Coordinates of C-alpha atoms (C1' of nucleotides) in Angstrom, one line a residue:
Chain A
M1 CA 46.2 6.7 6.3
S2 CA 42.7 6.4 7.1
A3 CA 40.5 3.5 8.0
P4 CA 38.4 2.0 5.4
P5 CA 34.7 3.4 5.6
N6 CA 32.7 1.4 7.7
P7 CA 30.0 -0.5 6.0
L8 CA 27.0 0.4 8.4
Q9 CA 27.9 4.4 7.7
S10 CA 24.8 4.5 5.2
L11 CA 22.8 2.9 8.1
I12 CA 23.9 5.2 10.5
R13 CA 23.2 8.4 8.7
N14 CA 20.0 6.9 7.5
L15 CA 18.7 6.4 11.1
S16 CA 19.8 9.8 12.3
L17 CA 17.2 11.3 9.7
R18 CA 14.6 10.4 12.1
A19 CA 16.0 9.8 15.7
P20 CA 18.9 11.3 17.9
L21 CA 21.9 8.8 18.0
D22 CA 24.8 10.1 20.3
A23 CA 28.6 9.3 19.4
D24 CA 28.5 6.2 21.6
D25 CA 25.3 5.0 19.4
C26 CA 26.9 5.3 16.5
R27 CA 30.5 3.9 17.5
L28 CA 28.8 0.6 18.8
M29 CA 26.8 0.7 15.9
A30 CA 29.6 0.9 13.5
A31 CA 31.4 -2.1 15.5
L32 CA 28.7 -4.4 14.9
P33 CA 30.3 -7.4 13.1
V34 CA 28.9 -7.9 9.6
T35 CA 29.4 -10.0 6.8
V36 CA 28.8 -8.3 3.4
R37 CA 27.4 -10.0 0.5
T38 CA 27.4 -8.6 -3.0
L39 CA 24.0 -9.5 -4.7
E40 CA 23.4 -9.5 -8.5
A41 CA 20.2 -7.4 -9.7
S42 CA 17.3 -9.9 -9.0
T43 CA 18.8 -12.0 -6.5
Y44 CA 16.2 -12.7 -3.6
V45 CA 17.4 -11.0 -0.3
I46 CA 14.3 -12.9 1.8
R47 CA 11.8 -15.4 0.1
E48 CA 8.4 -15.4 1.1
A49 CA 7.3 -18.3 3.1
E50 CA 11.0 -18.5 4.3
R51 CA 12.0 -18.1 8.3
P52 CA 14.6 -15.4 7.9
G53 CA 17.6 -15.9 10.5
S54 CA 19.6 -12.8 10.5
C55 CA 19.3 -9.4 9.6
F56 CA 20.2 -7.2 6.6
V57 CA 21.5 -3.6 5.9
L58 CA 21.5 -2.2 2.2
M59 CA 24.5 -0.7 1.6
A60 CA 24.8 -0.3 -2.0
G61 CA 22.5 -0.8 -4.9
F62 CA 18.6 -0.9 -4.7
A63 CA 16.4 -3.4 -3.5
F64 CA 12.5 -3.9 -3.4
R65 CA 9.8 -5.6 -1.5
Q66 CA 7.3 -7.8 -3.7
K67 CA 4.1 -9.9 -3.7
L68 CA 2.5 -12.2 -6.4
T69 CA -0.8 -12.5 -6.8
G70 CA -2.8 -15.5 -7.9
D71 CA -2.8 -14.5 -11.5
G72 CA 0.8 -14.5 -11.6
T73 CA 1.4 -10.5 -11.6
Q74 CA 3.7 -8.7 -9.4
Q75 CA 3.1 -5.9 -7.0
I76 CA 6.1 -3.9 -5.7
V77 CA 5.1 -2.9 -2.2
A78 CA 8.2 -1.1 -1.4
L79 CA 11.6 0.3 -2.3
H80 CA 15.0 0.4 -0.6
I81 CA 17.7 2.9 -1.1
P82 CA 21.1 2.4 0.6
G83 CA 21.2 2.9 4.2
D84 CA 17.9 1.0 4.5
P85 CA 17.4 -1.7 7.1
I86 CA 16.0 -4.6 5.6
D87 CA 13.5 -6.9 8.2
L88 CA 15.2 -5.9 11.4
H89 CA 11.8 -6.6 11.7
Y90 CA 11.2 -10.3 11.4
L91 CA 12.7 -10.6 14.8
A92 CA 9.2 -10.6 16.0
L93 CA 7.2 -12.2 13.4
D94 CA 7.5 -16.0 12.4
V95 CA 7.3 -16.3 8.6
A96 CA 7.7 -13.5 5.7
D97 CA 4.6 -12.6 4.0
H98 CA 6.3 -11.2 0.8
S99 CA 9.8 -11.3 -1.0
V100 CA 12.7 -8.9 -1.0
Q101 CA 14.7 -8.8 -3.9
M102 CA 17.4 -6.7 -5.4
L103 CA 16.4 -4.4 -8.0
T104 CA 20.1 -3.6 -8.9
R105 CA 23.5 -5.5 -8.1
G106 CA 24.3 -4.0 -4.5
D107 CA 26.0 -4.8 -1.2
I108 CA 24.4 -6.1 1.6
A109 CA 25.6 -6.5 5.2
V110 CA 24.4 -9.3 7.3
I111 CA 24.0 -8.9 10.8
A112 CA 23.4 -11.8 13.4
R113 CA 20.3 -11.4 14.9
A114 CA 21.7 -11.9 18.3
D115 CA 24.1 -9.2 18.2
L116 CA 21.8 -6.7 17.0
Q117 CA 19.4 -7.7 19.6
H118 CA 22.3 -7.2 22.3
L119 CA 23.1 -3.8 20.8
V120 CA 19.3 -2.5 21.2
K121 CA 19.4 -4.0 25.0
T122 CA 22.5 -1.8 25.6
R123 CA 21.6 1.0 23.9
P124 CA 18.0 1.8 23.5
A125 CA 18.4 5.1 21.4
V126 CA 19.5 2.5 18.7
G127 CA 16.3 0.3 19.4
H128 CA 14.3 3.8 19.2
A129 CA 15.8 4.7 16.0
L130 CA 15.1 1.4 14.3
F131 CA 11.4 1.6 15.4
A132 CA 11.0 5.2 14.2
N133 CA 12.9 3.8 10.8
M134 CA 10.2 1.3 10.5
L135 CA 7.3 3.6 11.5
A136 CA 8.5 5.9 8.5
E137 CA 8.2 2.4 6.6
T138 CA 4.9 2.2 7.3
A139 CA 4.1 5.7 6.4
I140 CA 5.3 5.1 3.2
S141 CA 3.0 2.1 2.8
R142 CA 0.2 4.0 3.7
E143 CA 1.1 7.0 1.3
W144 CA 1.5 3.9 -1.5
I145 CA -1.9 3.0 -1.1
V146 CA -3.3 6.3 -1.6
N147 CA -1.4 7.1 -4.7
V148 CA -1.9 3.3 -6.3
G149 CA -5.6 3.8 -5.1
R150 CA -7.0 7.2 -5.6
R151 CA -4.6 8.9 -7.7
N152 CA -4.3 8.7 -11.9
A153 CA -1.6 7.4 -13.6
L154 CA 0.1 10.7 -14.6
T155 CA 0.0 11.9 -11.0
R156 CA 0.7 8.6 -9.7
T157 CA 4.3 8.6 -11.3
A158 CA 5.0 11.9 -10.9
H159 CA 4.7 11.1 -6.8
L160 CA 7.1 8.1 -7.2
L161 CA 9.9 10.0 -9.0
C162 CA 9.2 12.8 -6.2
E163 CA 9.3 10.1 -3.3
L164 CA 12.8 8.3 -4.5
G165 CA 13.9 11.9 -5.2
A166 CA 12.9 13.1 -1.4
R167 CA 14.8 10.0 -0.1
L168 CA 17.7 9.8 -2.2
E169 CA 18.1 13.2 -1.5
A170 CA 18.0 12.9 2.6
A171 CA 20.2 10.2 2.0
D172 CA 22.8 12.5 0.2
L173 CA 22.7 10.0 -3.1
I174 CA 21.2 13.1 -5.4
D175 CA 23.4 13.9 -8.2
E176 CA 22.8 17.6 -8.9
Y177 CA 18.9 17.8 -9.1
G178 CA 18.5 14.3 -10.7
Y179 CA 19.3 10.9 -10.3
V180 CA 19.3 7.6 -12.4
L181 CA 16.3 5.6 -12.2
P182 CA 17.4 2.3 -10.9
M183 CA 14.8 0.0 -12.7
T184 CA 12.8 -0.6 -16.0
Q185 CA 9.6 0.6 -16.8
E186 CA 8.1 -2.5 -16.4
R187 CA 9.3 -2.6 -12.6
L188 CA 8.1 1.0 -12.5
G189 CA 4.7 -0.2 -13.6
D190 CA 4.9 -2.8 -10.4
A191 CA 5.5 -0.4 -8.2
L192 CA 2.8 1.9 -9.6
G193 CA 0.1 -0.5 -10.6
L194 CA 0.3 0.4 -14.2
T195 CA 1.2 -1.5 -17.2
S196 CA 5.0 -0.8 -18.6
V197 CA 3.5 0.6 -21.7
H198 CA 1.3 3.4 -20.0
V199 CA 4.3 3.9 -17.5
N200 CA 6.2 5.1 -20.7
R201 CA 3.3 7.2 -22.0
M202 CA 3.3 9.3 -18.7
L203 CA 7.1 9.6 -18.7
K204 CA 6.6 11.1 -21.9
E205 CA 3.7 13.1 -20.8
L206 CA 5.7 14.6 -17.9
E207 CA 8.9 15.3 -20.5
I208 CA 7.0 17.1 -22.7
G209 CA 5.5 18.9 -20.0
G210 CA 9.5 20.0 -19.1
L211 CA 8.5 18.4 -15.9
I212 CA 11.6 16.4 -16.1
S213 CA 14.1 15.4 -18.7
R214 CA 15.4 12.3 -19.6
T215 CA 19.0 10.5 -20.9
K216 CA 18.9 7.2 -20.7
R217 CA 17.5 6.7 -17.4
K218 CA 18.9 9.2 -15.3
I219 CA 16.0 11.6 -14.8
N220 CA 16.9 15.3 -14.3
F221 CA 14.1 17.9 -12.4
P222 CA 14.0 21.2 -14.2
G223 CA 10.3 21.5 -13.1
W224 CA 10.6 20.1 -9.8
E225 CA 8.2 22.3 -8.1
Q226 CA 5.7 21.9 -10.8
L227 CA 6.3 18.2 -10.5
R228 CA 5.5 18.1 -6.8
S229 CA 2.1 20.0 -7.5
I230 CA 1.2 17.4 -10.5
G231 CA 2.5 14.3 -8.2
D232 CA 0.3 15.7 -5.1
F233 CA 3.3 14.9 -3.2
N234 CA 3.8 16.3 0.1
Q235 CA 6.6 14.5 2.0
R236 CA 5.6 15.1 5.5
Y237 CA 4.7 10.8 5.4
L238 CA 9.0 10.6 4.9
H239 CA 9.0 12.0 8.6
L240 CA 12.5 13.9 7.4
Q241 CA 13.5 17.3 8.3
A242 CA 15.5 18.3 5.5
D243 CA 13.6 19.8 2.8
L244 CA 14.4 18.4 -0.8
F245 CA 16.0 21.0 -3.1
S246 CA 15.0 23.6 -1.0
H247 CA 18.0 25.7 -2.6
S248 CA 16.4 24.6 -6.2
G249 CA 15.2 27.0 -9.0
Chain B
M1 CA -20.7 -11.5 42.0
S2 CA -18.0 -10.9 39.2
A3 CA -16.4 -7.8 38.5
P4 CA -17.3 -5.9 35.3
P5 CA -15.4 -7.2 32.5
N6 CA -12.0 -5.3 31.8
P7 CA -12.0 -2.7 29.4
L8 CA -8.5 -3.8 28.1
Q9 CA -9.6 -7.6 27.5
S10 CA -10.3 -7.2 23.8
L11 CA -6.8 -5.9 23.6
I12 CA -5.1 -8.6 25.4
R13 CA -7.2 -11.3 23.6
N14 CA -6.0 -9.6 20.4
L15 CA -2.7 -9.3 21.3
S16 CA -2.5 -12.8 22.1
L17 CA -3.3 -14.0 18.9
R18 CA 0.0 -13.0 17.8
A19 CA 2.5 -13.3 20.7
P20 CA 2.7 -15.2 24.0
L21 CA 1.4 -13.4 26.8
D22 CA 1.9 -15.0 30.4
A23 CA -0.9 -14.3 33.2
D24 CA 1.1 -11.8 34.8
D25 CA 1.6 -9.8 31.6
C26 CA -2.1 -9.9 31.2
R27 CA -2.8 -9.1 34.8
L28 CA -1.2 -6.0 34.7
M29 CA -2.4 -4.6 31.2
A30 CA -5.8 -5.4 32.6
A31 CA -4.8 -3.1 35.5
L32 CA -3.6 -0.3 33.3
P33 CA -5.7 3.3 34.2
V34 CA -8.0 3.8 31.1
T35 CA -10.2 6.5 30.6
V36 CA -13.5 5.5 28.5
R37 CA -14.8 7.6 25.3
T38 CA -17.8 6.9 23.3
L39 CA -17.2 8.5 20.1
E40 CA -20.1 8.7 17.4
A41 CA -19.4 7.6 13.7
S42 CA -16.9 10.0 11.8
T43 CA -15.4 11.5 15.1
Y44 CA -11.6 12.1 14.8
V45 CA -9.7 10.1 17.0
I46 CA -6.4 11.6 15.4
R47 CA -5.9 14.1 12.9
E48 CA -3.4 14.7 10.5
A49 CA -0.7 17.0 11.5
E50 CA -1.4 16.5 15.1
R51 CA 0.7 15.4 17.5
P52 CA -1.2 12.6 19.6
G53 CA -0.6 12.8 23.3
S54 CA -2.1 9.6 24.6
C55 CA -2.7 6.0 23.4
F56 CA -5.8 4.5 22.4
V57 CA -7.4 1.1 22.2
L58 CA -10.8 0.4 20.2
M59 CA -12.8 -1.5 22.5
A60 CA -16.1 -1.3 20.6
G61 CA -17.1 -0.1 17.1
F62 CA -15.0 0.2 14.2
A63 CA -12.3 2.7 13.1
F64 CA -10.4 3.5 10.0
R65 CA -7.4 5.5 8.8
Q66 CA -7.6 7.9 6.0
K67 CA -5.5 10.4 3.9
L68 CA -7.1 13.0 1.5
T69 CA -5.2 13.2 -1.7
G70 CA -4.7 16.8 -3.1
D71 CA -8.0 16.7 -5.3
G72 CA -10.2 16.1 -2.3
T73 CA -10.9 12.3 -2.4
Q74 CA -10.1 10.1 0.5
Q75 CA -8.5 6.7 0.7
I76 CA -8.6 4.4 3.4
V77 CA -5.6 2.9 4.6
A78 CA -6.5 0.6 7.3
L79 CA -9.8 -0.5 9.0
H80 CA -9.5 -1.2 13.1
I81 CA -11.8 -3.5 14.7
P82 CA -12.5 -4.1 18.6
G83 CA -9.3 -4.9 20.4
D84 CA -7.0 -2.8 18.1
P85 CA -4.5 -0.5 19.5
I86 CA -4.4 2.6 17.3
D87 CA -1.2 4.6 17.6
L88 CA 0.6 3.0 20.3
H89 CA 3.1 3.8 17.5
Y90 CA 3.3 7.8 17.7
L91 CA 5.3 7.2 20.5
A92 CA 8.4 7.4 18.2
L93 CA 7.5 9.6 15.6
D94 CA 6.6 13.0 15.6
V95 CA 3.4 14.1 13.7
A96 CA 0.8 12.3 12.5
D97 CA 0.7 11.6 8.7
H98 CA -2.9 10.8 8.3
S99 CA -6.3 10.7 10.2
V100 CA -7.9 7.9 12.2
Q101 CA -11.9 8.4 12.6
M102 CA -14.8 6.3 13.7
L103 CA -16.4 4.4 11.2
T104 CA -19.4 3.4 13.6
R105 CA -20.1 4.7 17.4
G106 CA -18.1 2.9 19.4
D107 CA -15.8 3.4 22.6
I108 CA -11.8 4.1 22.8
A109 CA -10.0 3.2 25.8
V110 CA -7.5 6.3 26.4
I111 CA -4.3 5.6 28.0
A112 CA -1.4 7.8 29.3
R113 CA 1.6 7.4 27.5
A114 CA 3.7 7.1 30.7
D115 CA 1.8 4.3 31.9
L116 CA 2.3 2.4 28.6
Q117 CA 5.8 3.0 28.6
H118 CA 6.2 2.1 32.2
L119 CA 4.3 -1.4 31.4
V120 CA 6.4 -2.0 28.5
K121 CA 9.5 -1.6 30.4
T122 CA 8.4 -3.8 33.1
R123 CA 6.9 -6.6 30.8
P124 CA 8.8 -7.0 27.8
A125 CA 6.3 -9.4 26.7
V126 CA 4.3 -6.7 26.5
G127 CA 6.4 -4.6 24.4
H128 CA 6.9 -8.0 22.0
A129 CA 3.3 -8.3 21.7
L130 CA 2.2 -4.7 20.5
F131 CA 5.6 -4.8 18.4
A132 CA 4.1 -8.2 16.7
N133 CA 0.8 -6.3 16.4
M134 CA 2.5 -3.6 14.7
L135 CA 4.2 -5.6 12.1
A136 CA 1.2 -7.5 11.2
E137 CA -0.7 -4.2 10.7
T138 CA 2.4 -3.3 8.4
A139 CA 1.8 -6.7 6.8
I140 CA -1.9 -5.9 6.0
S141 CA -1.0 -2.4 4.5
R142 CA 1.4 -4.4 2.2
E143 CA -1.6 -6.7 0.9
W144 CA -3.6 -3.4 0.8
I145 CA -1.1 -1.9 -1.8
V146 CA -1.2 -5.1 -3.8
N147 CA -5.1 -5.4 -3.6
V148 CA -5.6 -2.3 -4.8
G149 CA -2.8 -2.1 -6.9
R150 CA -3.2 -5.4 -8.8
R151 CA -6.3 -6.9 -8.6
N152 CA -9.6 -6.2 -10.5
A153 CA -12.7 -4.8 -9.0
L154 CA -14.2 -8.0 -8.4
T155 CA -11.4 -9.6 -6.7
R156 CA -10.7 -6.8 -4.6
T157 CA -13.9 -6.5 -3.1
A158 CA -14.1 -10.3 -2.0
H159 CA -10.7 -9.9 -0.8
L160 CA -11.5 -7.0 1.6
L161 CA -14.7 -9.2 2.3
C162 CA -12.3 -12.0 3.3
E163 CA -10.1 -10.1 5.3
L164 CA -12.7 -8.7 7.3
G165 CA -14.0 -11.7 8.0
A166 CA -10.9 -13.6 8.7
R167 CA -9.9 -10.8 11.3
L168 CA -13.5 -10.7 13.0
E169 CA -13.3 -14.5 13.2
A170 CA -9.9 -14.2 15.2
A171 CA -11.4 -11.6 17.3
D172 CA -14.5 -13.6 18.1
L173 CA -16.7 -11.3 16.6
I174 CA -18.4 -13.3 13.9
D175 CA -22.0 -14.7 13.9
E176 CA -22.5 -17.8 12.2
Y177 CA -20.9 -17.5 9.0
G178 CA -21.4 -13.7 8.5
Y179 CA -20.9 -10.2 9.9
V180 CA -22.4 -6.7 9.5
L181 CA -20.5 -4.7 7.2
P182 CA -19.4 -1.6 9.2
M183 CA -19.8 0.8 6.4
T184 CA -21.5 2.2 3.5
Q185 CA -20.5 1.3 -0.1
E186 CA -19.3 4.4 -0.5
R187 CA -16.7 4.1 2.6
L188 CA -16.0 0.7 1.1
G189 CA -15.3 2.3 -2.2
D190 CA -12.4 4.6 -0.4
A191 CA -10.9 1.3 1.1
L192 CA -10.8 -0.2 -2.4
G193 CA -10.0 2.6 -4.7
L194 CA -13.4 2.4 -6.3
T195 CA -16.2 4.1 -7.0
S196 CA -19.1 3.3 -4.6
V197 CA -21.6 2.7 -8.1
H198 CA -18.9 0.1 -8.8
V199 CA -18.8 -1.3 -5.4
N200 CA -22.2 -1.7 -5.7
R201 CA -22.0 -3.6 -9.0
M202 CA -19.2 -5.8 -7.8
L203 CA -21.5 -7.0 -4.3
K204 CA -24.2 -7.5 -6.6
E205 CA -22.2 -9.9 -8.8
L206 CA -20.6 -11.8 -5.6
E207 CA -24.6 -12.2 -4.8
I208 CA -25.5 -13.4 -8.1
G209 CA -22.8 -16.0 -7.9
G210 CA -24.0 -17.5 -4.4
L211 CA -20.7 -16.5 -3.0
I212 CA -22.3 -14.1 -0.1
S213 CA -25.4 -13.3 0.6
R214 CA -27.1 -9.7 1.9
T215 CA -29.7 -8.6 4.2
K216 CA -29.2 -4.9 4.7
R217 CA -25.3 -4.9 5.8
K218 CA -25.2 -8.0 7.0
I219 CA -23.0 -10.4 4.7
N220 CA -23.3 -14.2 4.8
F221 CA -20.9 -16.5 3.2
P222 CA -22.6 -19.3 1.7
G223 CA -19.6 -19.9 -0.4
W224 CA -16.8 -18.9 1.6
E225 CA -14.6 -21.1 -0.2
Q226 CA -15.2 -19.9 -3.7
L227 CA -15.3 -16.3 -2.3
R228 CA -11.7 -16.7 -1.1
S229 CA -10.7 -18.2 -4.2
I230 CA -12.4 -15.5 -6.1
G231 CA -10.8 -13.0 -4.1
D232 CA -7.1 -14.5 -4.2
F233 CA -7.3 -14.6 -0.5
N234 CA -4.4 -16.2 1.4
Q235 CA -4.2 -15.1 5.0
R236 CA -0.7 -15.6 5.8
Y237 CA -0.2 -12.1 5.8
L238 CA -2.8 -11.5 8.6
H239 CA -0.2 -13.5 10.9
L240 CA -2.8 -15.4 13.0
Q241 CA -3.0 -19.1 13.8
A242 CA -6.5 -20.0 13.9
D243 CA -7.9 -20.8 10.5
L244 CA -11.3 -18.8 9.8
F245 CA -14.3 -21.0 8.9
S246 CA -12.2 -24.1 9.0
H247 CA -15.4 -25.7 10.4
S248 CA -17.4 -24.7 7.7
G249 CA -18.8 -26.5 4.7
Chain C
dC1 C1' -45.0 11.5 6.7
dG2 C1' -40.9 13.9 5.2
dT3 C1' -36.1 14.2 4.7
dA4 C1' -31.6 13.1 4.3
dC5 C1' -28.8 9.2 3.6
dG6 C1' -27.7 5.3 1.2
dT7 C1' -28.8 1.5 -2.5
dT8 C1' -29.7 0.2 -7.2
dT9 C1' -29.5 0.8 -12.0
dG10 C1' -29.2 2.7 -16.7
dA11 C1' -26.2 5.1 -20.3
dT12 C1' -22.5 7.1 -21.6
dC13 C1' -17.7 8.8 -21.3
dT14 C1' -12.5 8.1 -20.2
dT15 C1' -8.7 5.9 -18.5
dT16 C1' -5.7 2.3 -18.7
dC17 C1' -5.0 -2.1 -20.7
dT18 C1' -3.8 -5.7 -24.4
dC19 C1' -2.3 -6.6 -28.7
dA20 C1' 1.2 -6.1 -31.7
dA21 C1' 5.1 -3.8 -34.1
dT22 C1' 9.3 -1.4 -34.5
dA23 C1' 13.3 0.5 -32.5
dA24 C1' 17.1 1.7 -29.3
dT25 C1' 20.3 0.1 -25.8
dG26 C1' 23.7 -3.2 -23.7
dG27 C1' 26.1 -6.9 -23.3
dT28 C1' 28.5 -10.9 -25.6
dG29 C1' 31.7 -13.6 -28.1
dG30 C1' 34.7 -13.4 -32.2
Chain D
dC1 C1' 35.8 -3.1 -32.8
dC2 C1' 31.8 -5.4 -34.9
dA3 C1' 27.9 -8.2 -35.4
dC4 C1' 24.5 -10.7 -32.9
dC5 C1' 21.0 -11.6 -29.1
dA6 C1' 18.2 -10.0 -25.3
dT7 C1' 16.1 -6.5 -23.4
dT8 C1' 14.0 -2.5 -22.7
dA9 C1' 11.5 1.3 -25.0
dT10 C1' 8.5 3.5 -27.8
dT11 C1' 4.4 3.9 -30.6
dG12 C1' -0.3 2.7 -32.7
dA13 C1' -5.1 0.9 -32.8
dG14 C1' -8.6 -1.4 -30.4
dA15 C1' -10.7 -3.3 -26.3
dA16 C1' -12.2 -3.5 -21.9
dA17 C1' -12.6 -2.0 -17.1
dG18 C1' -14.0 1.4 -14.2
dA19 C1' -15.7 6.4 -13.6
dT20 C1' -19.4 9.8 -14.3
dC21 C1' -23.3 11.6 -14.8
dA22 C1' -28.2 11.1 -13.8
dA23 C1' -32.5 9.2 -11.9
dA24 C1' -35.4 6.1 -8.8
dC25 C1' -36.0 3.3 -5.4
dG26 C1' -35.4 2.5 -0.1
dT27 C1' -34.8 2.8 4.5
dA28 C1' -34.3 5.0 8.8
dC29 C1' -35.3 8.4 11.9
dG30 C1' -37.0 13.0 13.5

DNA sequence: CGTACGTTTGATCTTTCTCAATAATGGTGG
DNA sequence: CCACCATTATTGAGAAAGATCAAACGTACG
């Protein structure tokens, strides 16, 4: 009988997308002592103004980073999918300037800061991979600024659908040309800087145009290439090698 | 007679804002071999899709990061002030996903990648400081997403003025409660996701309200506290200790 | 002194928001 | 399994913020 799948397998896979890790790197990473916590949707992983003591990796489910404005509206500033490290960063800074919340129910692996630091010291490639991952995250932030700042609502919505698709594909979480959108239209709006009403209209427009099809929250992409085009989506900023849906028709 | 001021002094000061550097760290950083290049406004420092070979530090003048959308409009995704390192990052990633351009004429210190890598290896505190700087940059990106995504034009404009003020103050580049805005209203619009026409109106509105006053591009802040409030500006995300204008009235 | 660039202003148009109502969905207790 | 409730999705109508178009005005610089 085989050992249970290591909880950090998805992290290792994710990091391997952007930096080389050899067998020893992976083995030692997999050997990190972790505690797994299951969190309900909307639970906070990290709260603004808090000083996080451990490091987290999202193993299952989805999470998001969020900031509130003075008038109480929220903006989602990042989405996380399984395999994403969450704030291995705060190692260097003092206090969190935003919050991280679960988008859906999911599992978080908690790693002691010291253990991670030790691993990074012994295996520089691991540190390098974490760094590359962080740079990719920053690149995604920049693209979000562009998306929200300069693209109209339809393009903006299409772009986010494409980004999620590309990232899920790279993480091998795509189910034949589609995925289940892990959030309400309200939350989509919070990510896009739009109201839920308008998000609804944009999704409908994409659907009428044949670019996507929907069943509940499951989205399929009959017109993937056109969606990419409408969404002004060029995935260079994701810094992945794999080409999403390159097999598609 | 005293030695000429070291070109990297502003970098050292900047990094010291967010991480501890001892005398040796500073001395060795100052001893890095650099080539200084003076660049005209609008010159590219790094071009998208390029693979930068050296590391840069902005010594004088201003720079910005920029991405273009499919329909040719541009979004400025970051501003840089003297002392800011520019893409010590790309060490880890392959190809630039955006461009960096001079906003004004200015001086750039060019550092060989190998020299920097060596320094970081010998002096971990320097690596730590660069890392902290990078995290702060990422935090600023997140705040920009919020600004562009969820704040109205007036608040958004005020926020950017506050951010620049706070950063310049921390870099000791503030001239008694004011500074010269290093860009046209068109470029301000590119940073804010607004048209230059609307930026103009917002500036006027801030001026009429007595929150700012203007002479050419020099902006003064007679109503700094109110501007902060209108701009929904809380500088925690800058991760600076110093409180801007805490002396003001 | 003229040209190019940036700023300012007005008028109009479009996109997106707001408000409001209805419909669908998911989960819960009986 | 069904009725009920809370949440989410959908649709319409009107309002508002910001974009667009166009022109005039300033300023800097050769």
